[in-house]
GROMACS .gro file of C-alpha atoms in nm:
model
  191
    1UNK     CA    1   7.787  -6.838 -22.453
    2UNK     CA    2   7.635  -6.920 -22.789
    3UNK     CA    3   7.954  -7.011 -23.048
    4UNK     CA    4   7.857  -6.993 -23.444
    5UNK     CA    5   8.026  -7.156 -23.732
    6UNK     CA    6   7.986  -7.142 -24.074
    7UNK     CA    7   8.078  -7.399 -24.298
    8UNK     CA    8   8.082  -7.286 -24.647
    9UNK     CA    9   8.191  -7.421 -25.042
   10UNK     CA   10   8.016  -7.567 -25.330
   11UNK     CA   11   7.798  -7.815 -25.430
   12UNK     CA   12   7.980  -8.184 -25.391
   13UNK     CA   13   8.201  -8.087 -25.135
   14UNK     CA   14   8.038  -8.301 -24.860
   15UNK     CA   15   8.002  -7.927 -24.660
   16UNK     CA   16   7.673  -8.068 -24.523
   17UNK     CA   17   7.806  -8.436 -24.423
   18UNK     CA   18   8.049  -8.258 -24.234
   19UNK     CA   19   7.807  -8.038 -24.076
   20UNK     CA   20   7.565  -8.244 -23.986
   21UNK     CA   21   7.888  -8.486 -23.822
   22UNK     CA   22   7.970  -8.144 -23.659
   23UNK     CA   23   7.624  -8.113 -23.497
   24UNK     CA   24   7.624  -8.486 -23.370
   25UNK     CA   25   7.910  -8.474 -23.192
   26UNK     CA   26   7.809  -8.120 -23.013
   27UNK     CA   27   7.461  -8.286 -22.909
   28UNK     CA   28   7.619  -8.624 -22.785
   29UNK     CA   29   7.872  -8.379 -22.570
   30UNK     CA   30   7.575  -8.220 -22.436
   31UNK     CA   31   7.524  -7.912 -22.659
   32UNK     CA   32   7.239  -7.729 -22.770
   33UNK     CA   33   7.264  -7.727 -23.121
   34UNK     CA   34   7.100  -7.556 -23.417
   35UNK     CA   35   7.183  -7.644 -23.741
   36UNK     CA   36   7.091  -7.461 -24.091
   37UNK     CA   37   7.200  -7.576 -24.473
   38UNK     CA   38   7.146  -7.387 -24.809
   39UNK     CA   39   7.209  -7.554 -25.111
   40UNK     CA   40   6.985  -7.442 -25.413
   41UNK     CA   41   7.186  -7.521 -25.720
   42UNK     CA   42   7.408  -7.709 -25.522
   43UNK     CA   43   7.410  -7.990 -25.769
   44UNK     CA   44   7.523  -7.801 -26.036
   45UNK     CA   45   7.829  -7.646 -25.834
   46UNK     CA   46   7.637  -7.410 -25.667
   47UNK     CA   47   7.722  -7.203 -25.320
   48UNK     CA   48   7.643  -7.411 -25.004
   49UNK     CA   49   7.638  -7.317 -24.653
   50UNK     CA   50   7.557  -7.443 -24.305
   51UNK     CA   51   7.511  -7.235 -24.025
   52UNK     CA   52   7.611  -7.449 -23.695
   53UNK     CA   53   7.561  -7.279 -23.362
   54UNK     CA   54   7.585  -7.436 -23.023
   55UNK     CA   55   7.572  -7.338 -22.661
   56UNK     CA   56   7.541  -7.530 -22.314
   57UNK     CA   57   7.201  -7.308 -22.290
   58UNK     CA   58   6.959  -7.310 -22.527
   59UNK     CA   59   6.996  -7.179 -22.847
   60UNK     CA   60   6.712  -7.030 -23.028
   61UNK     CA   61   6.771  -7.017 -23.353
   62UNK     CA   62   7.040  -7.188 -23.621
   63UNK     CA   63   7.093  -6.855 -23.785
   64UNK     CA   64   7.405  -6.671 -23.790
   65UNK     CA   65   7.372  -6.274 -23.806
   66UNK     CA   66   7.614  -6.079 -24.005
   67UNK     CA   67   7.924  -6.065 -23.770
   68UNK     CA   68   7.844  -6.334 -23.621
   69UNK     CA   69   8.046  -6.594 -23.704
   70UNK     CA   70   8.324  -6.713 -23.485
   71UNK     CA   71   8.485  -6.873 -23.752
   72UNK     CA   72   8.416  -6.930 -24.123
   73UNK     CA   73   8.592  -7.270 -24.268
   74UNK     CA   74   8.568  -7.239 -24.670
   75UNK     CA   75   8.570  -7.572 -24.870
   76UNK     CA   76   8.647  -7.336 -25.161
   77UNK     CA   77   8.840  -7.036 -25.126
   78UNK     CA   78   8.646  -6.800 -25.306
   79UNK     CA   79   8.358  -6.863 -25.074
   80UNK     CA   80   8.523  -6.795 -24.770
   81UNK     CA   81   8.522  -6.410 -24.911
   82UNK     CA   82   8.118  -6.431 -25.057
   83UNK     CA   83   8.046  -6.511 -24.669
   84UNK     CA   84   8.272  -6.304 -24.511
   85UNK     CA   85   8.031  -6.015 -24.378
   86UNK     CA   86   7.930  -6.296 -24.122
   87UNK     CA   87   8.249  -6.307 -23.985
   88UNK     CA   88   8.291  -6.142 -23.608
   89UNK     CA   89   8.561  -5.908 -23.553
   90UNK     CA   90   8.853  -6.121 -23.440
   91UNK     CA   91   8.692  -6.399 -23.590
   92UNK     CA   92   8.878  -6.709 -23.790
   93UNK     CA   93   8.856  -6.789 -24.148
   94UNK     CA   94   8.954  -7.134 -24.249
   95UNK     CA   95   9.021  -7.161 -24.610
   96UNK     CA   96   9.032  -7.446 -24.859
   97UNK     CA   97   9.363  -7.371 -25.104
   98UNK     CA   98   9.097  -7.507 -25.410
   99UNK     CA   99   8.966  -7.342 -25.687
  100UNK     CA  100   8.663  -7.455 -25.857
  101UNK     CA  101   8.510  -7.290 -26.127
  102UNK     CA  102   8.160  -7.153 -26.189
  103UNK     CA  103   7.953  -7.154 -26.471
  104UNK     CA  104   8.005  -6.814 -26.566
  105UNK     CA  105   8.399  -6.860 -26.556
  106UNK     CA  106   8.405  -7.192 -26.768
  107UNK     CA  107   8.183  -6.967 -27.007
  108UNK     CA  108   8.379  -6.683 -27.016
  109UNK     CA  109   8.168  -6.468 -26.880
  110UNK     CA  110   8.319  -6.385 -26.547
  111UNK     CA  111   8.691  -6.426 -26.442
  112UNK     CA  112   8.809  -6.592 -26.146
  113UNK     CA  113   9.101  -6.372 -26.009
  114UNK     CA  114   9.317  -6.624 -25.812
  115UNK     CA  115   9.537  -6.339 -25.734
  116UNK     CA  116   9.311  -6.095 -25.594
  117UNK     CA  117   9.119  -6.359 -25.398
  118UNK     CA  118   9.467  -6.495 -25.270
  119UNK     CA  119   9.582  -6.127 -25.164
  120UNK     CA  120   9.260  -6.096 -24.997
  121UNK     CA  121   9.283  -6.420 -24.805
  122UNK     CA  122   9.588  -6.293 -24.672
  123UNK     CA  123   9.497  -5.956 -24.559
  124UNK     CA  124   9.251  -6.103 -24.336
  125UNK     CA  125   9.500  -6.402 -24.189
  126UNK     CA  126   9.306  -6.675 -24.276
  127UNK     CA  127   9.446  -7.000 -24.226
  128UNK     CA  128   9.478  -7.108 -24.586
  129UNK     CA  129   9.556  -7.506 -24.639
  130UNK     CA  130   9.607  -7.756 -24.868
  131UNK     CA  131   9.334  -7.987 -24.783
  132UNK     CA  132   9.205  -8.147 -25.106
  133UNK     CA  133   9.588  -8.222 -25.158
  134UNK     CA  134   9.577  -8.409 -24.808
  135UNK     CA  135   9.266  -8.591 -24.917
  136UNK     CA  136   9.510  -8.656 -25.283
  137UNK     CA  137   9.752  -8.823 -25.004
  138UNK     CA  138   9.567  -9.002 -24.835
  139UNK     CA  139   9.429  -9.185 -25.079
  140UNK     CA  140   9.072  -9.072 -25.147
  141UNK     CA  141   8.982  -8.714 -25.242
  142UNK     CA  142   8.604  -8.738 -25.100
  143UNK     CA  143   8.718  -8.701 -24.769
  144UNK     CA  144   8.831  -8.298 -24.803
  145UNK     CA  145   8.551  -8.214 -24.594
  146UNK     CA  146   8.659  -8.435 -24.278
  147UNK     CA  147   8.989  -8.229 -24.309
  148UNK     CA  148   8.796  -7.927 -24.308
  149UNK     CA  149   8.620  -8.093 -24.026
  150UNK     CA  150   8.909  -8.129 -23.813
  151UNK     CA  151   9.032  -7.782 -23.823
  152UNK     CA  152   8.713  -7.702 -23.736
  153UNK     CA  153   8.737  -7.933 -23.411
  154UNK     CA  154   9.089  -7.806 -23.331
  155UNK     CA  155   8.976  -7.471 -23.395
  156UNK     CA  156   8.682  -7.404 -23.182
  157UNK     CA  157   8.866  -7.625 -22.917
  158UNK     CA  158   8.641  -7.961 -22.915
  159UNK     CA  159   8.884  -8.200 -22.939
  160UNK     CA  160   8.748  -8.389 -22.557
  161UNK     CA  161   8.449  -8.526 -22.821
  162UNK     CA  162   8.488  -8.869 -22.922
  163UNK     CA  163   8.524  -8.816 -23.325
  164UNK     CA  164   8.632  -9.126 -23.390
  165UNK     CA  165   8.324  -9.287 -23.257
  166UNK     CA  166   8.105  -9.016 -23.394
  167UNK     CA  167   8.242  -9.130 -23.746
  168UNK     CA  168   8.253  -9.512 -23.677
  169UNK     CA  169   7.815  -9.441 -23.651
  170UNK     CA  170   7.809  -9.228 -23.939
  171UNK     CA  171   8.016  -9.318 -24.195
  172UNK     CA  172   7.971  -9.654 -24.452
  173UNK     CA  173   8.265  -9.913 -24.291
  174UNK     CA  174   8.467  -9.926 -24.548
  175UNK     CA  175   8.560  -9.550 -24.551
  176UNK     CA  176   8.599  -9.577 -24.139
  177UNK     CA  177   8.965  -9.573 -24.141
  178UNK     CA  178   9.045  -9.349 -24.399
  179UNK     CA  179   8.773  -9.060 -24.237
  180UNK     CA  180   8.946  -9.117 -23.931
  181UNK     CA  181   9.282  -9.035 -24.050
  182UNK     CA  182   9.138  -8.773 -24.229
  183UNK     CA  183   9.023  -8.590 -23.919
  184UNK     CA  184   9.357  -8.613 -23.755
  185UNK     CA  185   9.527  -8.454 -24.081
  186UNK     CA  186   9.249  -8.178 -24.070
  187UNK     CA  187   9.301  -8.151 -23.671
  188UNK     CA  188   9.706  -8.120 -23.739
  189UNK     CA  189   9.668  -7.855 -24.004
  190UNK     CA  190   9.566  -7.549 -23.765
  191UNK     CA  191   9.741  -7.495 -23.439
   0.00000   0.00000   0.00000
């Protein structure tokens, strides 16, 4: 059976480090895994997504059809609900408890309505968590996305990988230890 995450926020987040982490350790466990990234105006604070699916058949193609999704982890909150039609019935949202703003807010022209996009967040139980404060804690607020990462491993049940050693070959040394610890917050956060 074919699983599908989405990993979803804006530009800077490191969403596409920690997909393309995500899609290591699923081929060195023996996965077929297809992986897909959009980023346009990323740089700029633009929407980015990765589409990660994986089965132990083949998998034909990295794209994730609306309701697809088994789970949707949001480095942003606001884009948890922008890719929410992809989301399968029964499906799990993991969102980031940030707020960044877009062009069009910082210029007035557009409102970001915490409120509303809180309320909504909660209608649908998504797991909403504090994970750039975590990243505050720990000492280095880069490493949000291996947070994200973890609940991501915790919540599609993958913990048997060897992270660690996936992030020992893919990470610069000197932010080993604090990537690792990372994970283990993320992996904590969702039960």
């Amino acid at each position: 059976m074919t699983k599908s995450i989405m990993l979803v926020g804006v530009g800077g987040q490191g969403t596409i480090l920690a997909s393309k982490l995500l899609t290591i350790g699923l081929m060195e466990a023996g996965y077929d895994v297809k992986m897909s990234e959009i980023h346009g105006m990323s740089q700029r604070g633009g929407s980015v997504s990765s589409q990660v699916r994986y089965s132990k058949d083949q998998v034909y193609s990295p794209v994730i059809e609306i309701g697809g999704a088994d789970m949707i982890v949001s480095f942003e909150k606001v884009e948890a609900l922008r890719y929410l039609k992809y989301l399968k019935e029964g499906g799990t949202i993991v969102a980031n408890n940030y707020k960044m703003e877009s062009v069009a807010t910082i210029t007035g022209k557009a409102e970001y309505k915490v409120e509303e996009v809180d309320k909504k967040l909660k209608e649908l139980n998504a797991k909403v968590i504090n994970a750039a404060d975590k990243a505050t804690e720990l000492g280095n607020a880069k490493v949000m996305n291996i947070i994200l990462l973890g609940t991501v491993i915790k919540g599609m049940h993958l913990e048997d990988i060897d992270w660690e050693q996936i992030i020992r070959d893919n990470v610069k040394e000197k932010f080993i230890d604090i990537n690792i610890r990372a994970l283990h917050e993320g992996m904590a956060l969702v039960s």
